[in-house]
Amino acid sequence: MRWQHHPRDDALVHSLYDEKTGSFQYVVADPASRQAAIIDPVLDFDEKAGHVATANADALLAHVERERLEVAWLLDTHPHADHFSAAAYLKERLGAPMAIGERVTGVQALWKDLYGLDDLATDGRQWDRLFADGDTFAIGALQARVLFSPGHTMASISYLIGSSAFVHDTLMMPDSGTARADFPGGDAHQLYATLQRILALPDDTALFVGHDYGKDGRDPACMSTVAEQRARNIHLAGNVDEATFVRTRQARDATLPLPALMLHALQVNIRGGRLPEPEANGRRYLRIPLGRFTPPAG
């Protein structure tokens, strides 16, 4: 894990990087009131041992205490396919409300069927607030707005907070391009439309991504600007049209294996980061649907 500070004129932004999953987690705070939001926190999971731990979440708690912040929101951008969400764990300790986009109900219904989870509620009740496109909320004096961002998933949203946007899996860093769109409910055409909305933001808007893997040996990075993405993103630079983008995105996606934790993580994340209830013997179990997905050719 590694902390980074990202100076902004209107907000305190700190990121915490989880090396195992390549995930960035964010603490965004209003300097005056010290109110804060935690975005996309990671709950640690060792798939070989079936072991859940809270090292990342506890590092976030320590940061909040050290900086004397009051957490007003626990925000997920979408149900993650590559790590467990720590939002429910943090809510137990901080009491802050959990939020996600309202289209999570569609993801719940889709994966309820895939996992055979007959008892799963699919109305989003696992969160305290379901955001719609254009909804606004406050973090102290910081004004935040929700941007519906489908494509990577049917439920993805971005958070526009002050002069920053937290776009998670929609964009990567410019040298890594854009998010895959081949998961159930994903759509490359929708992703292209979402990217056009994001790139229409002011040039100096800071774009914070959810993942980076240190392409070609560089250090993992999480922040660029709209202007930098428009000029240098390998999938978008040069005013790429929709047909070209979709063709490139779909060809790339066809070569990608599923994320290592996808089938483990989604059954937890459609519950808001809560583990399955214990069975009669007191143990918790994850389900793996067999035969639904095939590995990429070659």
PDB file of N, CA and C in Angstrom, residues 147-202:
ATOM      1  N   LEU A 147     -22.371  11.822 -12.258  1.00  0.00           N
ATOM      2  CA  LEU A 147     -22.424  11.679 -13.709  1.00  0.00           C
ATOM      3  C   LEU A 147     -22.605  10.196 -14.036  1.00  0.00           C
ATOM      4  N   PHE A 148     -23.773   9.821 -14.541  1.00  0.00           N
ATOM      5  CA  PHE A 148     -24.011   8.437 -14.951  1.00  0.00           C
ATOM      6  C   PHE A 148     -23.012   8.074 -16.044  1.00  0.00           C
ATOM      7  N   SER A 149     -22.301   6.957 -15.868  1.00  0.00           N
ATOM      8  CA  SER A 149     -21.143   6.636 -16.719  1.00  0.00           C
ATOM      9  C   SER A 149     -21.167   5.180 -17.188  1.00  0.00           C
ATOM     10  N   PRO A 150     -22.235   4.740 -17.865  1.00  0.00           N
ATOM     11  CA  PRO A 150     -22.315   3.336 -18.258  1.00  0.00           C
ATOM     12  C   PRO A 150     -21.317   2.976 -19.350  1.00  0.00           C
ATOM     13  N   GLY A 151     -21.118   1.696 -19.504  1.00  0.00           N
ATOM     14  CA  GLY A 151     -20.211   1.186 -20.523  1.00  0.00           C
ATOM     15  C   GLY A 151     -19.345   0.083 -19.958  1.00  0.00           C
ATOM     16  N   HIS A 152     -18.530   0.417 -18.962  1.00  0.00           N
ATOM     17  CA  HIS A 152     -17.757  -0.610 -18.263  1.00  0.00           C
ATOM     18  C   HIS A 152     -18.721  -1.549 -17.547  1.00  0.00           C
ATOM     19  N   THR A 153     -19.689  -0.984 -16.837  1.00  0.00           N
ATOM     20  CA  THR A 153     -20.834  -1.724 -16.313  1.00  0.00           C
ATOM     21  C   THR A 153     -22.078  -0.902 -16.596  1.00  0.00           C
ATOM     22  N   MET A 154     -23.246  -1.514 -16.399  1.00  0.00           N
ATOM     23  CA  MET A 154     -24.495  -0.789 -16.614  1.00  0.00           C
ATOM     24  C   MET A 154     -24.796   0.183 -15.487  1.00  0.00           C
ATOM     25  N   ALA A 155     -24.038   0.094 -14.385  1.00  0.00           N
ATOM     26  CA  ALA A 155     -24.354   0.891 -13.198  1.00  0.00           C
ATOM     27  C   ALA A 155     -23.299   1.943 -12.874  1.00  0.00           C
ATOM     28  N   SER A 156     -22.240   2.039 -13.662  1.00  0.00           N
ATOM     29  CA  SER A 156     -21.113   2.904 -13.300  1.00  0.00           C
ATOM     30  C   SER A 156     -21.520   4.373 -13.227  1.00  0.00           C
ATOM     31  N   ILE A 157     -20.986   5.065 -12.222  1.00  0.00           N
ATOM     32  CA  ILE A 157     -21.136   6.514 -12.115  1.00  0.00           C
ATOM     33  C   ILE A 157     -19.770   7.126 -11.831  1.00  0.00           C
ATOM     34  N   SER A 158     -19.645   8.408 -12.151  1.00  0.00           N
ATOM     35  CA  SER A 158     -18.475   9.200 -11.771  1.00  0.00           C
ATOM     36  C   SER A 158     -18.924  10.254 -10.770  1.00  0.00           C
ATOM     37  N   TYR A 159     -18.005  10.643  -9.904  1.00  0.00           N
ATOM     38  CA  TYR A 159     -18.272  11.691  -8.920  1.00  0.00           C
ATOM     39  C   TYR A 159     -17.478  12.936  -9.294  1.00  0.00           C
ATOM     40  N   LEU A 160     -18.173  14.023  -9.592  1.00  0.00           N
ATOM     41  CA  LEU A 160     -17.538  15.311  -9.866  1.00  0.00           C
ATOM     42  C   LEU A 160     -17.536  16.098  -8.563  1.00  0.00           C
ATOM     43  N   ILE A 161     -16.367  16.257  -7.966  1.00  0.00           N
ATOM     44  CA  ILE A 161     -16.237  16.889  -6.658  1.00  0.00           C
ATOM     45  C   ILE A 161     -15.292  18.076  -6.797  1.00  0.00           C
ATOM     46  N   GLY A 162     -15.846  19.282  -6.682  1.00  0.00           N
ATOM     47  CA  GLY A 162     -15.030  20.469  -6.906  1.00  0.00           C
ATOM     48  C   GLY A 162     -14.454  20.443  -8.310  1.00  0.00           C
ATOM     49  N   SER A 163     -13.152  20.584  -8.427  1.00  0.00           N
ATOM     50  CA  SER A 163     -12.490  20.602  -9.739  1.00  0.00           C
ATOM     51  C   SER A 163     -11.929  19.246 -10.118  1.00  0.00           C
ATOM     52  N   SER A 164     -12.400  18.188  -9.483  1.00  0.00           N
ATOM     53  CA  SER A 164     -11.903  16.839  -9.741  1.00  0.00           C
ATOM     54  C   SER A 164     -13.057  15.914 -10.115  1.00  0.00           C
ATOM     55  N   ALA A 165     -12.743  14.878 -10.874  1.00  0.00           N
ATOM     56  CA  ALA A 165     -13.712  13.849 -11.231  1.00  0.00           C
ATOM     57  C   ALA A 165     -13.101  12.492 -10.927  1.00  0.00           C
ATOM     58  N   PHE A 166     -13.865  11.657 -10.269  1.00  0.00           N
ATOM     59  CA  PHE A 166     -13.420  10.313  -9.899  1.00  0.00           C
ATOM     60  C   PHE A 166     -14.164   9.344 -10.803  1.00  0.00           C
ATOM     61  N   VAL A 167     -13.447   8.828 -11.812  1.00  0.00           N
ATOM     62  CA  VAL A 167     -14.071   8.125 -12.932  1.00  0.00           C
ATOM     63  C   VAL A 167     -13.851   6.614 -12.890  1.00  0.00           C
ATOM     64  N   HIS A 168     -13.102   6.153 -11.933  1.00  0.00           N
ATOM     65  CA  HIS A 168     -12.782   4.742 -11.734  1.00  0.00           C
ATOM     66  C   HIS A 168     -12.506   4.025 -13.037  1.00  0.00           C
ATOM     67  N   ASP A 169     -13.267   2.955 -13.375  1.00  0.00           N
ATOM     68  CA  ASP A 169     -12.883   2.077 -14.480  1.00  0.00           C
ATOM     69  C   ASP A 169     -13.295   2.587 -15.846  1.00  0.00           C
ATOM     70  N   THR A 170     -13.770   3.815 -15.948  1.00  0.00           N
ATOM     71  CA  THR A 170     -14.166   4.329 -17.251  1.00  0.00           C
ATOM     72  C   THR A 170     -12.941   4.690 -18.084  1.00  0.00           C
ATOM     73  N   LEU A 171     -12.042   5.456 -17.508  1.00  0.00           N
ATOM     74  CA  LEU A 171     -10.764   5.810 -18.126  1.00  0.00           C
ATOM     75  C   LEU A 171      -9.621   5.173 -17.346  1.00  0.00           C
ATOM     76  N   MET A 172      -8.530   4.898 -18.061  1.00  0.00           N
ATOM     77  CA  MET A 172      -7.265   4.555 -17.433  1.00  0.00           C
ATOM     78  C   MET A 172      -6.340   5.770 -17.605  1.00  0.00           C
ATOM     79  N   MET A 173      -5.077   5.637 -17.218  1.00  0.00           N
ATOM     80  CA  MET A 173      -4.122   6.689 -17.544  1.00  0.00           C
ATOM     81  C   MET A 173      -3.944   6.740 -19.063  1.00  0.00           C
ATOM     82  N   PRO A 174      -3.530   7.900 -19.615  1.00  0.00           N
ATOM     83  CA  PRO A 174      -3.516   8.048 -21.078  1.00  0.00           C
ATOM     84  C   PRO A 174      -2.746   6.961 -21.819  1.00  0.00           C
ATOM     85  N   ASP A 175      -1.659   6.454 -21.244  1.00  0.00           N
ATOM     86  CA  ASP A 175      -0.888   5.430 -21.959  1.00  0.00           C
ATOM     87  C   ASP A 175      -1.514   4.044 -21.873  1.00  0.00           C
ATOM     88  N   SER A 176      -2.599   3.912 -21.100  1.00  0.00           N
ATOM     89  CA  SER A 176      -3.272   2.621 -20.956  1.00  0.00           C
ATOM     90  C   SER A 176      -4.677   2.613 -21.545  1.00  0.00           C
ATOM     91  N   GLY A 177      -5.182   3.765 -21.954  1.00  0.00           N
ATOM     92  CA  GLY A 177      -6.423   3.806 -22.698  1.00  0.00           C
ATOM     93  C   GLY A 177      -7.680   3.887 -21.872  1.00  0.00           C
ATOM     94  N   THR A 178      -8.576   2.949 -22.087  1.00  0.00           N
ATOM     95  CA  THR A 178      -9.909   2.997 -21.500  1.00  0.00           C
ATOM     96  C   THR A 178     -10.250   1.647 -20.870  1.00  0.00           C
ATOM     97  N   ALA A 179     -11.379   1.605 -20.190  1.00  0.00           N
ATOM     98  CA  ALA A 179     -11.801   0.397 -19.493  1.00  0.00           C
ATOM     99  C   ALA A 179     -12.377  -0.623 -20.466  1.00  0.00           C
ATOM    100  N   ARG A 180     -12.291  -1.886 -20.100  1.00  0.00           N
ATOM    101  CA  ARG A 180     -12.938  -2.938 -20.877  1.00  0.00           C
ATOM    102  C   ARG A 180     -14.456  -2.814 -20.738  1.00  0.00           C
ATOM    103  N   ALA A 181     -15.162  -3.364 -21.720  1.00  0.00           N
ATOM    104  CA  ALA A 181     -16.613  -3.223 -21.741  1.00  0.00           C
ATOM    105  C   ALA A 181     -17.299  -4.549 -22.051  1.00  0.00           C
ATOM    106  N   ASP A 182     -16.639  -5.652 -21.713  1.00  0.00           N
ATOM    107  CA  ASP A 182     -17.150  -6.962 -22.089  1.00  0.00           C
ATOM    108  C   ASP A 182     -17.755  -7.748 -20.933  1.00  0.00           C
ATOM    109  N   PHE A 183     -17.830  -7.178 -19.739  1.00  0.00           N
ATOM    110  CA  PHE A 183     -18.492  -7.869 -18.643  1.00  0.00           C
ATOM    111  C   PHE A 183     -20.003  -7.910 -18.909  1.00  0.00           C
ATOM    112  N   PRO A 184     -20.730  -8.838 -18.280  1.00  0.00           N
ATOM    113  CA  PRO A 184     -22.189  -8.826 -18.418  1.00  0.00           C
ATOM    114  C   PRO A 184     -22.760  -7.451 -18.066  1.00  0.00           C
ATOM    115  N   GLY A 185     -23.528  -6.877 -18.979  1.00  0.00           N
ATOM    116  CA  GLY A 185     -24.074  -5.540 -18.775  1.00  0.00           C
ATOM    117  C   GLY A 185     -23.202  -4.428 -19.316  1.00  0.00           C
ATOM    118  N   GLY A 186     -21.971  -4.740 -19.736  1.00  0.00           N
ATOM    119  CA  GLY A 186     -21.097  -3.734 -20.322  1.00  0.00           C
ATOM    120  C   GLY A 186     -21.434  -3.497 -21.785  1.00  0.00           C
ATOM    121  N   ASP A 187     -20.973  -2.355 -22.337  1.00  0.00           N
ATOM    122  CA  ASP A 187     -21.301  -2.023 -23.718  1.00  0.00           C
ATOM    123  C   ASP A 187     -20.318  -0.975 -24.230  1.00  0.00           C
ATOM    124  N   ALA A 188     -19.590  -1.298 -25.291  1.00  0.00           N
ATOM    125  CA  ALA A 188     -18.569  -0.391 -25.805  1.00  0.00           C
ATOM    126  C   ALA A 188     -19.172   0.875 -26.397  1.00  0.00           C
ATOM    127  N   HIS A 189     -20.361   0.783 -26.985  1.00  0.00           N
ATOM    128  CA  HIS A 189     -21.018   1.990 -27.515  1.00  0.00           C
ATOM    129  C   HIS A 189     -21.378   2.941 -26.376  1.00  0.00           C
ATOM    130  N   GLN A 190     -21.921   2.404 -25.286  1.00  0.00           N
ATOM    131  CA  GLN A 190     -22.237   3.242 -24.133  1.00  0.00           C
ATOM    132  C   GLN A 190     -20.968   3.831 -23.530  1.00  0.00           C
ATOM    133  N   LEU A 191     -19.899   3.049 -23.506  1.00  0.00           N
ATOM    134  CA  LEU A 191     -18.640   3.552 -22.967  1.00  0.00           C
ATOM    135  C   LEU A 191     -18.145   4.745 -23.785  1.00  0.00           C
ATOM    136  N   TYR A 192     -18.246   4.666 -25.093  1.00  0.00           N
ATOM    137  CA  TYR A 192     -17.821   5.784 -25.937  1.00  0.00           C
ATOM    138  C   TYR A 192     -18.622   7.046 -25.611  1.00  0.00           C
ATOM    139  N   ALA A 193     -19.934   6.911 -25.468  1.00  0.00           N
ATOM    140  CA  ALA A 193     -20.769   8.076 -25.136  1.00  0.00           C
ATOM    141  C   ALA A 193     -20.379   8.649 -23.778  1.00  0.00           C
ATOM    142  N   THR A 194     -20.112   7.777 -22.815  1.00  0.00           N
ATOM    143  CA  THR A 194     -19.682   8.237 -21.487  1.00  0.00           C
ATOM    144  C   THR A 194     -18.371   8.999 -21.587  1.00  0.00           C
ATOM    145  N   LEU A 195     -17.433   8.493 -22.361  1.00  0.00           N
ATOM    146  CA  LEU A 195     -16.133   9.151 -22.481  1.00  0.00           C
ATOM    147  C   LEU A 195     -16.266  10.533 -23.099  1.00  0.00           C
ATOM    148  N   GLN A 196     -17.189  10.689 -24.040  1.00  0.00           N
ATOM    149  CA  GLN A 196     -17.401  12.012 -24.627  1.00  0.00           C
ATOM    150  C   GLN A 196     -17.920  12.999 -23.588  1.00  0.00           C
ATOM    151  N   ARG A 197     -18.777  12.540 -22.676  1.00  0.00           N
ATOM    152  CA  ARG A 197     -19.275  13.418 -21.596  1.00  0.00           C
ATOM    153  C   ARG A 197     -18.129  13.821 -20.673  1.00  0.00           C
ATOM    154  N   ILE A 198     -17.277  12.885 -20.336  1.00  0.00           N
ATOM    155  CA  ILE A 198     -16.161  13.188 -19.436  1.00  0.00           C
ATOM    156  C   ILE A 198     -15.177  14.135 -20.107  1.00  0.00           C
ATOM    157  N   LEU A 199     -14.881  13.902 -21.374  1.00  0.00           N
ATOM    158  CA  LEU A 199     -13.913  14.754 -22.073  1.00  0.00           C
ATOM    159  C   LEU A 199     -14.482  16.121 -22.417  1.00  0.00           C
ATOM    160  N   ALA A 200     -15.791  16.322 -22.194  1.00  0.00           N
ATOM    161  CA  ALA A 200     -16.397  17.643 -22.373  1.00  0.00           C
ATOM    162  C   ALA A 200     -16.288  18.504 -21.116  1.00  0.00           C
ATOM    163  N   LEU A 201     -15.776  17.940 -20.028  1.00  0.00           N
ATOM    164  CA  LEU A 201     -15.549  18.721 -18.817  1.00  0.00           C
ATOM    165  C   LEU A 201     -14.434  19.735 -19.067  1.00  0.00           C
ATOM    166  N   PRO A 202     -14.293  20.761 -18.219  1.00  0.00           N
ATOM    167  CA  PRO A 202     -13.213  21.739 -18.415  1.00  0.00           C
ATOM    168  C   PRO A 202     -11.841  21.080 -18.528  1.00  0.00           C
TER     169      PRO A 202
END
